[in-house]
């Protein structure tokens, strides 16, 4: 079913030709539609069953080599589905998309290995990101006492990533993410630790290292957390040098807060580091440094750096 924007925006349907329906590809869990558009036209789509959008049901990628959009649609149930494409002119995310064409997808039998797709943004493709793990799913289940998930992403050398974990109310989970580049394996490790049971979104943002602007959304997964430990783990905020220099936090482990015991006069952080690494530290209250509030010293007995903080 072709609508006026299809013609106005000069969209070309490459495959399937001359039919208003699509089928799952033989032996696959998805249907594939190929479209060509002028360079200034952007496409988005959705897959619906009984007028309800199917989460993780579609994935649109632009094939730069062939200059076509490859659009994948993966049902999660049997039934008569509707695929709708929306289009607009202009390269920014602003502006109104109009429905341009739609197809019917009638699923009478579910494939043996149903798949789903994480949510992706234009940035994901423009910056050349690739999800290594998990594959073929938009939902990661966390249960049986597991306390975090890990997403592995490959990027070009000039791209850096940032993570954010948010709950169903779209509130950021403090200390809920740890995203770093593993130089040994040339891969980004993105860890997310929900602080309770429920549904969460693990959002990965990206930008070019040379870009002074802010990070923008690239890819997002849903996390279904069950039986999260009563003391959930959390991550302190870290920067690239932490991993590049091979540092390791010995205490406190798996938490984003330093502990100030009742009978102690300071809070202590213990860090293991190579011999040629030196430390300094400070403590701030309302972004103002507290004079004489911190001390960094090497503990020869423990072979650890001892960072002391007295609020």
Coordinates of C-alpha atoms in Angstrom, one line a residue:
X1 CA 0.0 0.0 0.0
X2 CA 1.8 3.1 -1.2
X3 CA 0.9 6.5 0.2
X4 CA 1.5 10.1 -1.2
X5 CA 4.9 10.6 0.7
X6 CA 6.2 7.5 -1.1
X7 CA 5.9 9.3 -4.4
X8 CA 6.6 12.9 -3.1
X9 CA 9.9 11.7 -1.5
X10 CA 10.9 9.5 -4.5
X11 CA 11.2 6.3 -2.5
X12 CA 11.8 3.2 -4.6
X13 CA 10.7 -0.3 -3.5
X14 CA 13.5 -2.6 -4.6
X15 CA 12.1 -5.9 -3.0
X16 CA 9.5 -7.3 -2.9
X17 CA 8.1 -6.0 -6.2
X18 CA 4.4 -5.6 -7.1
X19 CA 2.9 -7.1 -3.9
X20 CA 1.3 -5.7 -0.8
X21 CA 2.5 -8.5 1.5
X22 CA 5.8 -10.1 2.6
X23 CA 6.7 -13.4 4.1
X24 CA 9.4 -14.7 6.4
X25 CA 12.5 -15.6 4.4
X26 CA 12.8 -19.4 3.9
X27 CA 14.5 -20.9 7.0
X28 CA 14.8 -17.4 8.6
X29 CA 13.0 -15.8 11.5
X30 CA 12.5 -12.5 9.7
X31 CA 11.1 -10.8 6.6
X32 CA 13.3 -8.5 4.5
X33 CA 12.3 -5.4 2.6
X34 CA 14.7 -3.4 0.5
X35 CA 14.2 0.3 -0.3
X36 CA 16.1 3.0 -2.0
X37 CA 15.7 6.7 -1.2
X38 CA 17.3 10.0 -2.2
X39 CA 20.2 10.9 0.1
X40 CA 18.3 13.5 2.0
X41 CA 15.3 11.2 2.9
X42 CA 15.2 9.3 6.2
X43 CA 13.2 6.2 7.0
X44 CA 11.9 4.7 10.2
X45 CA 9.4 1.8 10.6
X46 CA 7.4 -0.3 13.0
X47 CA 5.9 -3.8 13.1
X48 CA 2.4 -4.1 14.7
X49 CA 0.1 -6.9 15.7
X50 CA -3.5 -6.0 16.5
X51 CA -2.3 -2.3 16.3
X52 CA 0.3 -2.9 19.1
X53 CA 3.9 -2.1 18.3
X54 CA 6.2 -5.1 18.8
X55 CA 9.2 -4.2 20.8
X56 CA 12.4 -5.4 19.2
X57 CA 10.5 -6.3 16.1
X58 CA 12.4 -4.4 13.4
X59 CA 15.9 -3.3 12.4
X60 CA 16.7 -0.9 9.6
X61 CA 20.2 -0.6 8.3
X62 CA 21.6 1.5 5.4
X63 CA 23.8 -0.5 3.2
X64 CA 26.4 2.1 2.1
X65 CA 27.9 -0.2 -0.6
X66 CA 24.6 -0.8 -2.4
X67 CA 23.0 2.5 -1.3
X68 CA 19.8 0.8 -0.1
X69 CA 18.0 0.3 3.1
X70 CA 17.8 -3.2 4.4
X71 CA 14.8 -3.5 6.6
X72 CA 14.3 -6.6 8.8
X73 CA 11.1 -7.5 10.6
X74 CA 10.9 -10.3 13.2
X75 CA 7.5 -11.3 14.7
X76 CA 7.2 -12.6 18.2
X77 CA 3.8 -14.3 17.7
X78 CA 1.6 -15.7 15.0
X79 CA -1.0 -13.5 13.5
X80 CA -1.6 -10.9 10.8
X81 CA 1.0 -8.2 11.2
X82 CA 1.3 -4.7 9.7
X83 CA 4.7 -3.2 8.6
X84 CA 4.6 0.6 8.2
X85 CA 7.4 2.8 6.9
X86 CA 7.5 6.5 7.8
X87 CA 9.7 8.9 5.9
X88 CA 10.8 12.6 6.0
X89 CA 13.2 14.9 4.2
X90 CA 16.2 16.2 6.2
X91 CA 19.1 14.7 8.0
X92 CA 18.3 15.7 11.6
X93 CA 16.1 13.9 14.1
X94 CA 13.8 16.9 14.1
X95 CA 10.7 17.1 12.0
X96 CA 7.6 15.0 11.3
X97 CA 7.7 11.6 9.7
X98 CA 4.8 10.7 7.5
X99 CA 3.6 7.1 6.7
X100 CA 4.8 6.3 3.2
X101 CA 4.0 2.6 2.6
X102 CA 2.9 -0.5 4.5
X103 CA 2.8 -4.2 4.0
X104 CA 1.0 -7.2 5.5
X105 CA 3.0 -10.0 7.2
X106 CA 0.8 -13.0 8.0
X107 CA 2.6 -15.4 10.3
X108 CA 0.8 -18.7 10.6
X109 CA 3.7 -20.6 12.2
X110 CA 6.5 -19.3 14.4
X111 CA 10.1 -20.0 13.3
X112 CA 12.1 -22.4 15.4
X113 CA 14.5 -19.7 16.6
X114 CA 12.6 -16.4 16.9
X115 CA 14.9 -13.3 17.1
X116 CA 14.5 -9.7 18.1
X117 CA 16.5 -6.5 17.5
X118 CA 17.9 -3.9 19.9
X119 CA 16.7 -0.4 19.4
X120 CA 19.2 1.6 17.2
X121 CA 19.6 5.2 16.3
X122 CA 21.2 6.8 13.2
X123 CA 24.4 7.3 15.2
X124 CA 24.8 3.5 15.4
X125 CA 25.3 3.1 11.7
X126 CA 27.0 6.5 11.0
X127 CA 29.8 5.7 13.5
X128 CA 30.2 2.1 12.4
X129 CA 29.2 0.3 15.6
X130 CA 28.7 -3.4 15.8
X131 CA 27.1 -5.5 18.5
X132 CA 29.2 -8.6 19.2
X133 CA 27.1 -9.9 22.1
X134 CA 24.3 -10.5 22.8
X135 CA 23.1 -11.2 19.3
X136 CA 19.6 -11.6 17.8
X137 CA 17.8 -10.2 20.9
X138 CA 16.6 -6.9 22.3
X139 CA 16.0 -8.4 25.8
X140 CA 18.6 -9.7 28.2
X141 CA 17.3 -11.7 31.1
X142 CA 19.1 -11.5 34.5
X143 CA 18.1 -14.1 37.0
X144 CA 19.3 -16.8 39.4
X145 CA 21.3 -14.4 41.5
X146 CA 23.3 -12.9 38.6
X147 CA 24.1 -9.3 39.4
X148 CA 25.0 -7.7 36.0
X149 CA 24.9 -8.1 32.2
X150 CA 27.6 -7.4 29.7
X151 CA 27.2 -6.0 26.2
X152 CA 30.2 -6.2 23.8
X153 CA 30.5 -3.6 21.1
X154 CA 33.1 -3.1 18.4
X155 CA 33.8 0.4 17.1
X156 CA 36.3 2.1 14.9
X157 CA 39.3 3.5 16.8
X158 CA 38.1 7.1 16.7
X159 CA 34.8 6.4 18.5
X160 CA 34.1 6.3 22.2
X161 CA 31.1 5.1 24.2
X162 CA 29.2 6.0 27.3
X163 CA 26.5 4.0 29.2
X164 CA 23.4 4.8 31.1
X165 CA 21.1 2.4 32.9
X166 CA 17.5 3.6 33.6
X167 CA 14.5 2.0 35.2
X168 CA 10.9 1.9 33.9
X169 CA 10.3 5.4 35.2
X170 CA 13.3 6.6 33.0
X171 CA 15.3 7.4 36.1
X172 CA 19.0 6.9 35.9
X173 CA 20.3 4.1 38.2
X174 CA 23.3 5.6 40.0
X175 CA 26.4 3.5 39.7
X176 CA 24.5 1.2 37.3
X177 CA 26.9 1.2 34.4
X178 CA 30.5 0.7 33.6
X179 CA 31.6 1.1 30.0
X180 CA 35.3 0.8 29.0
X181 CA 37.5 -0.1 26.1
X182 CA 39.4 -3.4 26.5
X183 CA 42.7 -2.7 24.6
X184 CA 43.8 -6.3 24.7
X185 CA 40.7 -7.5 22.9
X186 CA 39.9 -4.3 21.0
X187 CA 36.4 -4.3 22.2
X188 CA 34.1 -2.1 24.4
X189 CA 32.8 -3.8 27.5
X190 CA 29.5 -2.3 28.6
X191 CA 28.4 -3.6 32.0
X192 CA 25.0 -2.8 33.5
X193 CA 23.9 -3.7 37.1
X194 CA 20.2 -3.2 38.0
X195 CA 19.6 -2.2 41.6
X196 CA 16.4 -4.2 42.0
X197 CA 14.0 -6.5 40.2
X198 CA 12.1 -5.1 37.2
X199 CA 12.5 -3.9 33.7
X200 CA 15.5 -1.6 32.8
X201 CA 16.9 0.0 29.7
X202 CA 20.7 -0.3 29.0
X203 CA 21.5 2.7 26.8
X204 CA 24.8 3.0 25.0
X205 CA 25.7 6.4 23.6
X206 CA 28.5 7.2 21.2
X207 CA 30.5 10.0 19.6
X208 CA 33.7 10.6 17.7
X209 CA 36.7 11.3 20.0
X210 CA 37.4 14.4 18.0
X211 CA 33.9 15.7 18.4
X212 CA 33.6 18.3 21.2
X213 CA 29.9 17.8 21.4
X214 CA 28.0 15.5 23.6
X215 CA 27.3 11.8 23.3
X216 CA 24.1 10.8 21.5
X217 CA 22.1 7.5 21.7
X218 CA 23.3 4.7 19.5
X219 CA 21.8 1.4 20.8
X220 CA 19.6 0.2 23.6
X221 CA 18.7 -3.2 25.2
X222 CA 16.0 -4.1 27.6
X223 CA 17.0 -5.9 30.8
X224 CA 14.5 -8.1 32.7
X225 CA 15.9 -8.4 36.2
X226 CA 14.7 -11.1 38.6
X227 CA 16.2 -12.2 41.9
X228 CA 18.7 -9.4 42.1
X229 CA 20.9 -9.9 45.2
X230 CA 19.8 -8.0 48.3
X231 CA 23.1 -6.1 48.1
X232 CA 23.2 -5.2 44.4
X233 CA 26.6 -4.3 42.9
X234 CA 27.3 -0.8 41.6
X235 CA 30.2 0.8 39.8
X236 CA 32.3 3.8 40.7
X237 CA 32.7 6.3 37.9
X238 CA 35.9 5.6 35.9
X239 CA 37.7 7.2 33.0
X240 CA 39.9 5.7 30.3
X241 CA 43.2 6.0 32.2
X242 CA 41.9 3.6 34.9
X243 CA 41.9 0.8 32.3
X244 CA 44.8 2.0 30.2
X245 CA 47.1 2.0 33.3
X246 CA 45.8 -1.4 34.5
X247 CA 44.4 -0.2 37.9
X248 CA 42.3 -2.5 40.1
X249 CA 40.1 -1.5 43.0
X250 CA 40.7 -3.8 46.0
X251 CA 38.3 -2.1 48.4
X252 CA 35.5 -1.3 48.4
X253 CA 34.6 -4.1 45.9
X254 CA 31.6 -3.9 43.6
X255 CA 30.2 -0.7 44.9
X256 CA 30.1 3.0 43.9
X257 CA 30.2 4.3 47.4
X258 CA 33.3 4.5 49.7
X259 CA 32.5 3.3 53.2
X260 CA 33.0 5.5 56.2
X261 CA 32.8 3.2 59.2
X262 CA 31.3 4.5 62.5
X263 CA 34.5 4.2 64.5
X264 CA 36.8 5.4 61.7
X265 CA 38.1 8.9 61.1
X266 CA 38.3 8.5 57.4
X267 CA 36.9 6.5 54.4
X268 CA 39.5 4.3 52.6
X269 CA 39.9 3.2 49.0
X270 CA 42.6 0.6 48.2
X271 CA 43.9 0.4 44.6
X272 CA 46.4 -2.0 43.0
X273 CA 48.5 -0.4 40.4
X274 CA 51.7 -1.0 38.4
X275 CA 55.0 0.2 40.0
X276 CA 55.3 3.2 37.7
X277 CA 51.9 4.7 38.6
X278 CA 51.6 7.5 41.1
X279 CA 48.3 8.7 42.7
X280 CA 46.9 12.0 44.1
X281 CA 43.4 12.5 45.3
X282 CA 40.9 15.0 46.6
X283 CA 37.5 15.2 48.1
X284 CA 34.8 17.7 47.2
X285 CA 31.6 18.9 48.8
X286 CA 29.2 20.7 46.6
X287 CA 32.0 20.8 44.0
X288 CA 34.3 22.6 46.4
X289 CA 37.5 20.9 47.4
X290 CA 37.9 20.2 51.1
X291 CA 41.4 21.4 52.2
X292 CA 43.5 18.6 53.9
X293 CA 40.5 16.3 53.4
X294 CA 42.4 13.6 51.5
X295 CA 45.7 11.7 51.5
X296 CA 47.2 9.3 48.9
X297 CA 50.0 7.0 50.2
X298 CA 51.5 3.7 49.1
X299 CA 51.2 0.9 51.7
X300 CA 54.3 -1.2 51.4
X301 CA 53.0 -4.1 53.4
X302 CA 49.8 -4.5 51.4
X303 CA 51.5 -3.4 48.1
X304 CA 48.5 -1.2 47.5
X305 CA 47.8 2.5 47.2
X306 CA 45.8 3.8 50.1
X307 CA 43.5 6.7 49.3
X308 CA 42.1 8.3 52.5
X309 CA 39.2 10.7 52.6
X310 CA 37.9 12.7 55.6
X311 CA 34.7 14.6 54.9

